[in-house]
């Protein structure tokens, strides 16, 4: 790393089950989002826990220490507004009990009456059909087991918090960080492995053939949360790929949900220099077409991120004014995750996309990059596909309109102003691959 976080002063004292460290004024925990760096710089900007007192600076190595550093009680940690800097050292597994012992599906299902084989028998479409959602004793048992898992793996983050990975090997595995109704959060330099919902629900009414639907996003920014900066992190499914889950009723037994979702009135978010790899549903901005209270909210900037072998929602947007620039999208033939679409134009969405680079090692129809999801408008300029020559510059809106029945316009009604520099598209692949993800921060 260019900034070696491990040089944080070693003189530490043990406090409340975590290590409280005295950090130098120049380390990453004290860094704040710079002015005009996307929507998260709006208003008073995003400073996280930079004002933390010495006894509110911690290094954590497991789930118990993480919860303690966040305030001590996961049920109320989301209300802890005291400035705090939390350094993550090594790997933190969230599918563990209160003593940090690993736990899995059997632990959560115990005492609920849930039996997967019986669940499959009861809701087999040949018996249950596709006309109504599943219900009954086995579905209630599944929901109870899912609730027990949620209590263990969802970690609530309060306002005025910075969570920073030490060195290039800090990881949080198998859980979800939730920011609900809070403000001023910074998360940097951490590798996240997507949580697995061990108890996905079968919904026979989802689409023509039904789907397995799961809970838990890696990071959930929701319920009017404001000013969040997610920077230089890596998000992946790790070894638990969708293909490894197999299929039931002819559909993938999906145990993953989103990687980074912004929903329910949240706003002023900057997502910069992250790597998203090997995942299906990546980033959802806006959770429902009917949630009209999201108007004038969901303001998000997405810049200099590396999207590699991911399927969809890059991002999918409802309502929000979303600035998407200088991102690199790369797709290969040998991945378990096939490309579906990049920009999802949802209800009243206002995407403003500039100078993004798409690289496929196979032929793709440019009309596939934008997907209509009941929206009408998207502004796009400067996109390149599979090369940097004039012939590789593609008007994505024009391509969409040529290849699809629904016609989109570029009248989004706003123009971004919270940015410092937009790089030429030709420079994006090298720049993003060199700087996105954990381990390298200028």
mmCIF file of N, CA, C and O in Angstrom, residues 250-291:
data_model
loop_
_atom_site.group_PDB
_atom_site.id
_atom_site.type_symbol
_atom_site.label_atom_id
_atom_site.label_comp_id
_atom_site.label_asym_id
_atom_site.label_seq_id
_atom_site.Cartn_x
_atom_site.Cartn_y
_atom_site.Cartn_z
ATOM 1 N N UNK A 250 -35.657 -26.148 -10.918
ATOM 2 C CA UNK A 250 -35.134 -25.605 -12.157
ATOM 3 C C UNK A 250 -34.567 -24.201 -12.045
ATOM 4 O O UNK A 250 -34.155 -23.612 -13.046
ATOM 5 N N UNK A 251 -34.495 -23.636 -10.825
ATOM 6 C CA UNK A 251 -33.989 -22.285 -10.629
ATOM 7 C C UNK A 251 -32.808 -22.305 -9.657
ATOM 8 O O UNK A 251 -32.741 -23.141 -8.748
ATOM 9 N N UNK A 252 -31.871 -21.387 -9.861
ATOM 10 C CA UNK A 252 -30.708 -21.309 -8.980
ATOM 11 C C UNK A 252 -31.139 -21.113 -7.534
ATOM 12 O O UNK A 252 -31.982 -20.262 -7.239
ATOM 13 N N UNK A 253 -30.578 -21.921 -6.649
ATOM 14 C CA UNK A 253 -30.870 -21.800 -5.224
ATOM 15 C C UNK A 253 -30.112 -20.593 -4.691
ATOM 16 O O UNK A 253 -29.056 -20.711 -4.055
ATOM 17 N N UNK A 254 -30.639 -19.412 -4.962
ATOM 18 C CA UNK A 254 -29.941 -18.147 -4.745
ATOM 19 C C UNK A 254 -29.828 -17.815 -3.258
ATOM 20 O O UNK A 254 -30.827 -17.609 -2.578
ATOM 21 N N UNK A 255 -28.577 -17.746 -2.767
ATOM 22 C CA UNK A 255 -28.331 -17.404 -1.366
ATOM 23 C C UNK A 255 -27.689 -16.035 -1.206
ATOM 24 O O UNK A 255 -27.303 -15.657 -0.105
ATOM 25 N N UNK A 256 -27.579 -15.293 -2.313
ATOM 26 C CA UNK A 256 -27.013 -13.957 -2.253
ATOM 27 C C UNK A 256 -28.049 -12.917 -2.653
ATOM 28 O O UNK A 256 -28.899 -13.163 -3.499
ATOM 29 N N UNK A 257 -27.928 -11.721 -2.063
ATOM 30 C CA UNK A 257 -28.733 -10.594 -2.510
ATOM 31 C C UNK A 257 -27.781 -9.538 -3.083
ATOM 32 O O UNK A 257 -26.913 -9.861 -3.874
ATOM 33 N N UNK A 258 -27.903 -8.294 -2.681
ATOM 34 C CA UNK A 258 -27.074 -7.246 -3.249
ATOM 35 C C UNK A 258 -25.729 -7.110 -2.561
ATOM 36 O O UNK A 258 -25.509 -7.612 -1.452
ATOM 37 N N UNK A 259 -24.814 -6.396 -3.224
ATOM 38 C CA UNK A 259 -23.529 -6.078 -2.606
ATOM 39 C C UNK A 259 -23.567 -4.725 -1.909
ATOM 40 O O UNK A 259 -23.083 -4.579 -0.790
ATOM 41 N N UNK A 260 -24.168 -3.727 -2.563
ATOM 42 C CA UNK A 260 -24.202 -2.395 -1.970
ATOM 43 C C UNK A 260 -25.484 -1.708 -2.431
ATOM 44 O O UNK A 260 -25.582 -1.276 -3.575
ATOM 45 N N UNK A 261 -26.471 -1.640 -1.567
ATOM 46 C CA UNK A 261 -27.770 -1.087 -1.934
ATOM 47 C C UNK A 261 -28.050 0.203 -1.174
ATOM 48 O O UNK A 261 -27.720 0.327 0.022
ATOM 49 N N UNK A 262 -28.682 1.148 -1.871
ATOM 50 C CA UNK A 262 -29.072 2.432 -1.294
ATOM 51 C C UNK A 262 -30.580 2.564 -1.473
ATOM 52 O O UNK A 262 -31.062 2.651 -2.607
ATOM 53 N N UNK A 263 -31.327 2.557 -0.384
ATOM 54 C CA UNK A 263 -32.779 2.444 -0.477
ATOM 55 C C UNK A 263 -33.496 3.317 0.547
ATOM 56 O O UNK A 263 -32.892 3.858 1.463
ATOM 57 N N UNK A 264 -34.809 3.421 0.374
ATOM 58 C CA UNK A 264 -35.717 4.026 1.358
ATOM 59 C C UNK A 264 -35.277 5.415 1.822
ATOM 60 O O UNK A 264 -35.106 5.677 3.010
ATOM 61 N N UNK A 265 -35.106 6.303 0.873
ATOM 62 C CA UNK A 265 -34.835 7.693 1.200
ATOM 63 C C UNK A 265 -33.412 8.026 1.569
ATOM 64 O O UNK A 265 -33.118 9.186 1.906
ATOM 65 N N UNK A 266 -32.497 7.071 1.539
ATOM 66 C CA UNK A 266 -31.087 7.375 1.797
ATOM 67 C C UNK A 266 -30.560 8.308 0.706
ATOM 68 O O UNK A 266 -31.086 8.338 -0.412
ATOM 69 N N UNK A 267 -29.506 9.061 1.007
ATOM 70 C CA UNK A 267 -29.009 10.015 0.012
ATOM 71 C C UNK A 267 -27.609 10.489 0.366
ATOM 72 O O UNK A 267 -27.128 10.281 1.482
ATOM 73 N N UNK A 268 -26.972 11.139 -0.614
ATOM 74 C CA UNK A 268 -25.637 11.734 -0.481
ATOM 75 C C UNK A 268 -24.595 10.651 -0.197
ATOM 76 O O UNK A 268 -23.989 10.592 0.879
ATOM 77 N N UNK A 269 -24.393 9.819 -1.184
ATOM 78 C CA UNK A 269 -23.487 8.675 -1.094
ATOM 79 C C UNK A 269 -22.463 8.760 -2.222
ATOM 80 O O UNK A 269 -22.815 9.043 -3.374
ATOM 81 N N UNK A 270 -21.202 8.530 -1.886
ATOM 82 C CA UNK A 270 -20.143 8.404 -2.893
ATOM 83 C C UNK A 270 -19.530 7.016 -2.813
ATOM 84 O O UNK A 270 -19.123 6.567 -1.729
ATOM 85 N N UNK A 271 -19.475 6.342 -3.954
ATOM 86 C CA UNK A 271 -18.909 5.000 -4.068
ATOM 87 C C UNK A 271 -17.736 5.115 -5.037
ATOM 88 O O UNK A 271 -17.923 5.295 -6.241
ATOM 89 N N UNK A 272 -16.508 5.026 -4.511
ATOM 90 C CA UNK A 272 -15.336 5.330 -5.326
ATOM 91 C C UNK A 272 -14.240 4.275 -5.184
ATOM 92 O O UNK A 272 -13.992 3.770 -4.097
ATOM 93 N N UNK A 273 -13.589 3.958 -6.286
ATOM 94 C CA UNK A 273 -12.403 3.103 -6.316
ATOM 95 C C UNK A 273 -12.625 1.751 -5.630
ATOM 96 O O UNK A 273 -11.722 1.230 -4.958
ATOM 97 N N UNK A 274 -13.786 1.175 -5.807
ATOM 98 C CA UNK A 274 -14.057 -0.166 -5.295
ATOM 99 C C UNK A 274 -13.986 -1.182 -6.417
ATOM 100 O O UNK A 274 -14.120 -0.841 -7.599
ATOM 101 N N UNK A 275 -13.834 -2.441 -6.044
ATOM 102 C CA UNK A 275 -13.888 -3.528 -7.017
ATOM 103 C C UNK A 275 -15.058 -4.441 -6.679
ATOM 104 O O UNK A 275 -15.192 -4.895 -5.543
ATOM 105 N N UNK A 276 -15.906 -4.669 -7.670
ATOM 106 C CA UNK A 276 -17.039 -5.575 -7.534
ATOM 107 C C UNK A 276 -16.813 -6.727 -8.500
ATOM 108 O O UNK A 276 -16.725 -6.514 -9.711
ATOM 109 N N UNK A 277 -16.737 -7.949 -7.960
ATOM 110 C CA UNK A 277 -16.340 -9.081 -8.799
ATOM 111 C C UNK A 277 -17.149 -10.327 -8.460
ATOM 112 O O UNK A 277 -17.475 -10.581 -7.299
ATOM 113 N N UNK A 278 -17.504 -11.096 -9.504
ATOM 114 C CA UNK A 278 -18.152 -12.404 -9.336
ATOM 115 C C UNK A 278 -19.397 -12.314 -8.463
ATOM 116 O O UNK A 278 -19.452 -12.856 -7.354
ATOM 117 N N UNK A 279 -20.406 -11.647 -8.984
ATOM 118 C CA UNK A 279 -21.663 -11.519 -8.252
ATOM 119 C C UNK A 279 -22.771 -11.238 -9.256
ATOM 120 O O UNK A 279 -22.534 -10.721 -10.350
ATOM 121 N N UNK A 280 -24.005 -11.530 -8.862
ATOM 122 C CA UNK A 280 -25.157 -11.294 -9.728
ATOM 123 C C UNK A 280 -25.707 -9.882 -9.511
ATOM 124 O O UNK A 280 -25.423 -8.966 -10.267
ATOM 125 N N UNK A 281 -26.485 -9.672 -8.466
ATOM 126 C CA UNK A 281 -27.152 -8.382 -8.227
ATOM 127 C C UNK A 281 -26.215 -7.474 -7.441
ATOM 128 O O UNK A 281 -26.051 -7.629 -6.241
ATOM 129 N N UNK A 282 -25.631 -6.491 -8.113
ATOM 130 C CA UNK A 282 -24.552 -5.722 -7.507
ATOM 131 C C UNK A 282 -25.053 -4.528 -6.707
ATOM 132 O O UNK A 282 -24.827 -4.433 -5.503
ATOM 133 N N UNK A 283 -25.742 -3.580 -7.358
ATOM 134 C CA UNK A 283 -26.064 -2.328 -6.689
ATOM 135 C C UNK A 283 -27.462 -1.852 -7.074
ATOM 136 O O UNK A 283 -27.715 -1.533 -8.240
ATOM 137 N N UNK A 284 -28.333 -1.790 -6.085
ATOM 138 C CA UNK A 284 -29.694 -1.316 -6.269
ATOM 139 C C UNK A 284 -29.838 0.041 -5.585
ATOM 140 O O UNK A 284 -29.507 0.192 -4.420
ATOM 141 N N UNK A 285 -30.328 1.021 -6.325
ATOM 142 C CA UNK A 285 -30.575 2.346 -5.771
ATOM 143 C C UNK A 285 -32.071 2.616 -5.913
ATOM 144 O O UNK A 285 -32.573 2.836 -7.013
ATOM 145 N N UNK A 286 -32.789 2.549 -4.782
ATOM 146 C CA UNK A 286 -34.242 2.675 -4.808
ATOM 147 C C UNK A 286 -34.901 1.318 -4.806
ATOM 148 O O UNK A 286 -34.647 0.492 -5.682
ATOM 149 N N UNK A 287 -35.738 1.052 -3.820
ATOM 150 C CA UNK A 287 -36.226 -0.310 -3.604
ATOM 151 C C UNK A 287 -37.573 -0.613 -4.214
ATOM 152 O O UNK A 287 -37.924 -1.777 -4.379
ATOM 153 N N UNK A 288 -38.353 0.414 -4.564
ATOM 154 C CA UNK A 288 -39.716 0.149 -5.000
ATOM 155 C C UNK A 288 -40.211 1.242 -5.941
ATOM 156 O O UNK A 288 -39.976 2.429 -5.695
ATOM 157 N N UNK A 289 -40.898 0.837 -7.003
ATOM 158 C CA UNK A 289 -41.496 1.824 -7.905
ATOM 159 C C UNK A 289 -42.531 2.680 -7.190
ATOM 160 O O UNK A 289 -42.729 3.851 -7.530
ATOM 161 N N UNK A 290 -43.195 2.112 -6.214
ATOM 162 C CA UNK A 290 -44.302 2.797 -5.553
ATOM 163 C C UNK A 290 -43.858 3.747 -4.444
ATOM 164 O O UNK A 290 -44.672 4.510 -3.924
ATOM 165 N N UNK A 291 -42.573 3.730 -4.093
ATOM 166 C CA UNK A 291 -42.100 4.556 -2.977
ATOM 167 C C UNK A 291 -41.790 5.967 -3.470
ATOM 168 O O UNK A 291 -40.632 6.372 -3.650
#
